[in-house]
Coordinates of C-alpha atoms in Angstrom, one line a residue:
Chain X
X1 CA 106.4 181.2 126.4
X2 CA 103.8 180.9 129.1
X3 CA 100.4 182.3 128.4
X4 CA 96.7 181.7 127.7
X5 CA 95.7 180.3 124.4
X6 CA 92.2 180.8 123.1
X7 CA 90.8 179.0 119.9
X8 CA 89.4 179.6 117.5
X9 CA 89.9 183.2 117.0
X10 CA 86.6 183.5 115.1
X11 CA 83.7 181.2 115.4
X12 CA 80.3 181.0 113.6
X13 CA 77.2 179.3 115.1
X14 CA 74.0 178.2 113.4
X15 CA 70.7 178.4 115.0
X16 CA 70.0 175.7 117.5
X17 CA 73.7 174.6 117.5
X18 CA 76.0 174.2 120.5
X19 CA 79.6 175.4 120.1
X20 CA 82.6 175.1 122.3
X21 CA 85.3 177.6 122.9
X22 CA 88.7 176.5 124.0
X23 CA 90.9 178.0 126.6
X24 CA 94.3 176.5 127.6
X25 CA 96.9 178.0 129.9
X26 CA 100.5 176.9 130.7
X27 CA 101.0 179.3 133.6
X28 CA 100.2 176.8 136.3
X29 CA 97.3 179.0 137.6
X30 CA 94.7 177.6 139.7
X31 CA 91.7 179.9 138.8
X32 CA 90.3 180.3 135.4
X33 CA 87.4 182.6 134.2
X34 CA 85.2 183.3 131.2
X35 CA 83.9 186.8 130.4
X36 CA 81.7 188.1 127.7
X37 CA 82.3 191.5 126.1
X38 CA 79.7 193.3 124.1
X39 CA 80.6 196.5 121.9
X40 CA 81.2 199.5 124.2
X41 CA 80.7 197.6 127.3
X42 CA 82.9 196.2 130.1
X43 CA 83.6 192.6 130.9
X44 CA 80.8 190.4 132.4
X45 CA 81.6 187.2 134.2
X46 CA 80.1 184.0 132.9
X47 CA 81.7 181.3 134.9
X48 CA 84.8 180.9 137.0
X49 CA 86.7 177.9 138.5
X50 CA 89.1 178.2 141.4
X51 CA 90.2 174.5 141.4
X52 CA 89.9 171.5 139.1
X53 CA 86.5 169.7 139.1
X54 CA 84.8 172.8 140.6
X55 CA 83.3 175.9 139.1
X56 CA 80.7 178.7 139.9
X57 CA 78.4 180.7 137.9
X58 CA 79.1 184.3 137.3
X59 CA 76.7 187.2 136.6
X60 CA 75.4 185.8 133.2
X61 CA 75.7 182.0 133.2
X62 CA 72.4 181.2 131.6
X63 CA 72.7 179.5 128.2
X64 CA 76.4 178.7 128.9
X65 CA 78.2 175.6 130.4
X66 CA 81.8 174.8 131.4
X67 CA 84.0 172.0 132.6
X68 CA 87.3 171.9 134.5
X69 CA 88.7 168.4 134.2
X70 CA 92.3 169.6 133.9
X71 CA 94.1 172.4 135.5
X72 CA 95.3 173.7 132.2
X73 CA 91.9 173.7 130.4
X74 CA 88.6 175.4 130.9
X75 CA 86.3 175.0 127.9
X76 CA 83.2 177.1 127.5
X77 CA 80.1 175.7 125.7
X78 CA 77.6 178.3 124.3
X79 CA 74.4 176.4 124.0
X80 CA 71.3 176.8 121.9
X81 CA 69.6 178.2 124.9
X82 CA 71.8 181.4 124.7
X83 CA 69.6 183.4 122.4
X84 CA 72.0 186.3 121.9
X85 CA 75.5 184.7 121.7
X86 CA 77.1 187.3 119.4
X87 CA 79.9 188.7 121.5
X88 CA 83.7 188.6 122.1
X89 CA 84.6 186.0 124.7
X90 CA 87.6 186.3 126.9
X91 CA 89.3 183.7 129.0
X92 CA 91.5 184.6 132.0
X93 CA 93.5 182.9 134.6
X94 CA 94.9 183.8 137.9
X95 CA 97.4 182.3 140.4
X96 CA 95.6 182.0 143.7
X97 CA 97.3 183.7 146.7
X98 CA 98.0 187.3 147.6
X99 CA 98.8 190.0 145.2
X100 CA 98.1 188.1 142.0
X101 CA 96.9 189.8 138.8
X102 CA 94.5 188.3 136.3
X103 CA 95.9 187.6 132.8
X104 CA 93.8 187.3 129.6
X105 CA 93.9 185.4 126.4
X106 CA 93.4 187.0 123.0
X107 CA 89.7 186.2 122.7
X108 CA 87.2 184.4 120.5
X109 CA 84.7 186.3 118.5
X110 CA 81.3 184.4 118.1
X111 CA 78.8 185.3 115.5
X112 CA 75.6 183.9 114.3
X113 CA 75.1 182.7 110.8
Chain W
X1 CA 76.5 192.3 138.7
X2 CA 78.5 195.0 140.4
X3 CA 80.5 197.2 138.1
X4 CA 83.0 200.0 138.7
X5 CA 82.2 203.5 137.6
X6 CA 85.0 204.4 135.2
X7 CA 85.4 207.9 133.6
X8 CA 85.6 209.4 131.3
X9 CA 83.9 207.0 128.8
X10 CA 85.8 208.4 126.0
X11 CA 88.4 211.1 125.2
X12 CA 90.0 212.6 122.2
X13 CA 93.4 214.3 122.9
X14 CA 96.3 215.7 120.9
X15 CA 99.6 213.8 120.7
X16 CA 101.9 215.0 123.5
X17 CA 99.1 215.7 126.0
X18 CA 98.7 214.1 129.3
X19 CA 95.6 211.9 130.0
X20 CA 93.9 211.1 133.3
X21 CA 91.1 208.6 134.0
X22 CA 89.7 207.1 137.1
X23 CA 87.6 204.4 138.6
X24 CA 85.4 204.6 141.7
X25 CA 83.3 202.1 143.7
X26 CA 81.0 202.1 146.6
X27 CA 82.9 199.0 147.9
X28 CA 86.4 198.6 149.3
X29 CA 88.9 196.7 147.2
X30 CA 92.2 195.1 148.2
X31 CA 93.7 195.2 144.6
X32 CA 93.3 197.4 141.6
X33 CA 94.5 196.5 138.1
X34 CA 94.7 198.6 134.9
X35 CA 94.5 197.0 131.6
X36 CA 94.7 198.2 127.8
X37 CA 92.8 196.5 125.2
X38 CA 93.4 196.9 121.4
X39 CA 90.5 196.1 118.9
X40 CA 90.0 192.4 118.6
X41 CA 92.6 191.5 121.2
X42 CA 92.6 190.6 124.8
X43 CA 93.3 193.1 127.6
X44 CA 97.0 193.5 128.5
X45 CA 97.9 194.2 132.1
X46 CA 99.6 197.6 132.5
X47 CA 99.9 198.2 136.3
X48 CA 98.8 196.3 139.3
X49 CA 98.3 198.0 142.8
X50 CA 98.1 196.1 146.0
X51 CA 98.3 198.7 148.9
X52 CA 96.2 201.7 149.7
X53 CA 98.1 205.0 148.8
X54 CA 100.5 203.0 146.4
X55 CA 101.8 204.9 143.3
X56 CA 103.3 202.8 140.7
X57 CA 104.7 203.7 137.3
X58 CA 105.2 201.8 134.0
X59 CA 107.1 203.9 131.6
X60 CA 104.8 206.9 130.7
X61 CA 101.9 205.3 132.8
X62 CA 101.4 206.1 136.5
X63 CA 98.6 204.6 138.6
X64 CA 97.5 205.2 142.2
X65 CA 95.6 203.1 144.6
X66 CA 93.2 205.6 146.4
X67 CA 93.7 206.0 150.1
X68 CA 90.0 205.3 150.8
X69 CA 90.5 201.9 148.9
X70 CA 87.4 202.9 146.8
X71 CA 89.2 204.4 143.9
X72 CA 92.1 204.3 141.5
X73 CA 93.6 206.6 138.9
X74 CA 95.7 206.2 135.8
X75 CA 97.7 208.9 134.1
X76 CA 99.4 208.7 130.8
X77 CA 102.0 211.4 130.2
X78 CA 103.0 212.7 126.7
X79 CA 100.5 210.6 124.8
X80 CA 101.5 209.1 121.5
X81 CA 99.3 207.5 118.6
X82 CA 99.9 203.9 119.9
X83 CA 98.2 204.8 123.2
X84 CA 95.0 204.6 121.3
X85 CA 92.7 201.8 122.8
X86 CA 90.3 201.0 125.5
X87 CA 91.6 201.2 129.1
X88 CA 89.9 199.1 131.8
X89 CA 90.2 199.2 135.6
X90 CA 89.5 196.1 137.7
X91 CA 89.2 195.8 141.4
X92 CA 89.2 192.8 143.7
X93 CA 86.7 193.0 146.5
X94 CA 87.5 191.9 150.1
X95 CA 85.0 189.1 149.8
X96 CA 87.9 186.4 149.8
X97 CA 87.0 185.0 146.4
X98 CA 89.3 185.3 143.4
X99 CA 87.0 187.5 141.4
X100 CA 87.6 190.8 139.8
X101 CA 85.0 193.5 139.0
X102 CA 85.6 195.5 135.8
X103 CA 84.9 199.1 134.9
X104 CA 83.1 199.9 131.6
X105 CA 86.3 201.2 130.0
X106 CA 87.7 204.5 128.8
X107 CA 88.2 204.7 125.0
X108 CA 91.2 206.9 124.1
X109 CA 91.8 208.4 120.8
X110 CA 95.0 210.4 120.1
X111 CA 95.1 212.9 117.4
X112 CA 98.6 213.2 115.7

């Protein structure tokens, strides 16, 4: 079935460590997104990419990095510079063009050890 | 970053009651989406609206794209316990980029 796969479901980070969250989609969507969700809050955009080898910062990009080497994949690295990384991270994708909704993966919960 | 004003923030209702929630913005949007999120899961698309004034249904759910293009409404009729969750609206601005702005969510709890 077509969809967006995020892995792992749960991730733990030690102080000073970088961790990478995986997002893969087989929907042939051009655009991909990373959001952060904190308890009781809406979704905040970290990074997005509209085409391969190109990406833009969202509203809260500091302490995060991404790459888009393949259309299907948009990994997010949470660096040691992100001092408050504990959150639920959601990946989404979108087919570019008119009247296209955004679809989400099932999320990765990141916690600090 | 810009966010939509979504209300109410939370609501408790009795099973069988109808539910209404809405999102408003100071900006014009060309698309409105409504999602439901269960705990520990990603948001699932419920309804997509692409035209001002559009009224669309999905089972017991009905959503409308406001005529001013600055608001949208979601109604749930005859609520059932599995309607529990967080409902998010999302709007796509006219800026030409493929970005969506999200509301802060309405947390719905249904009392059996």
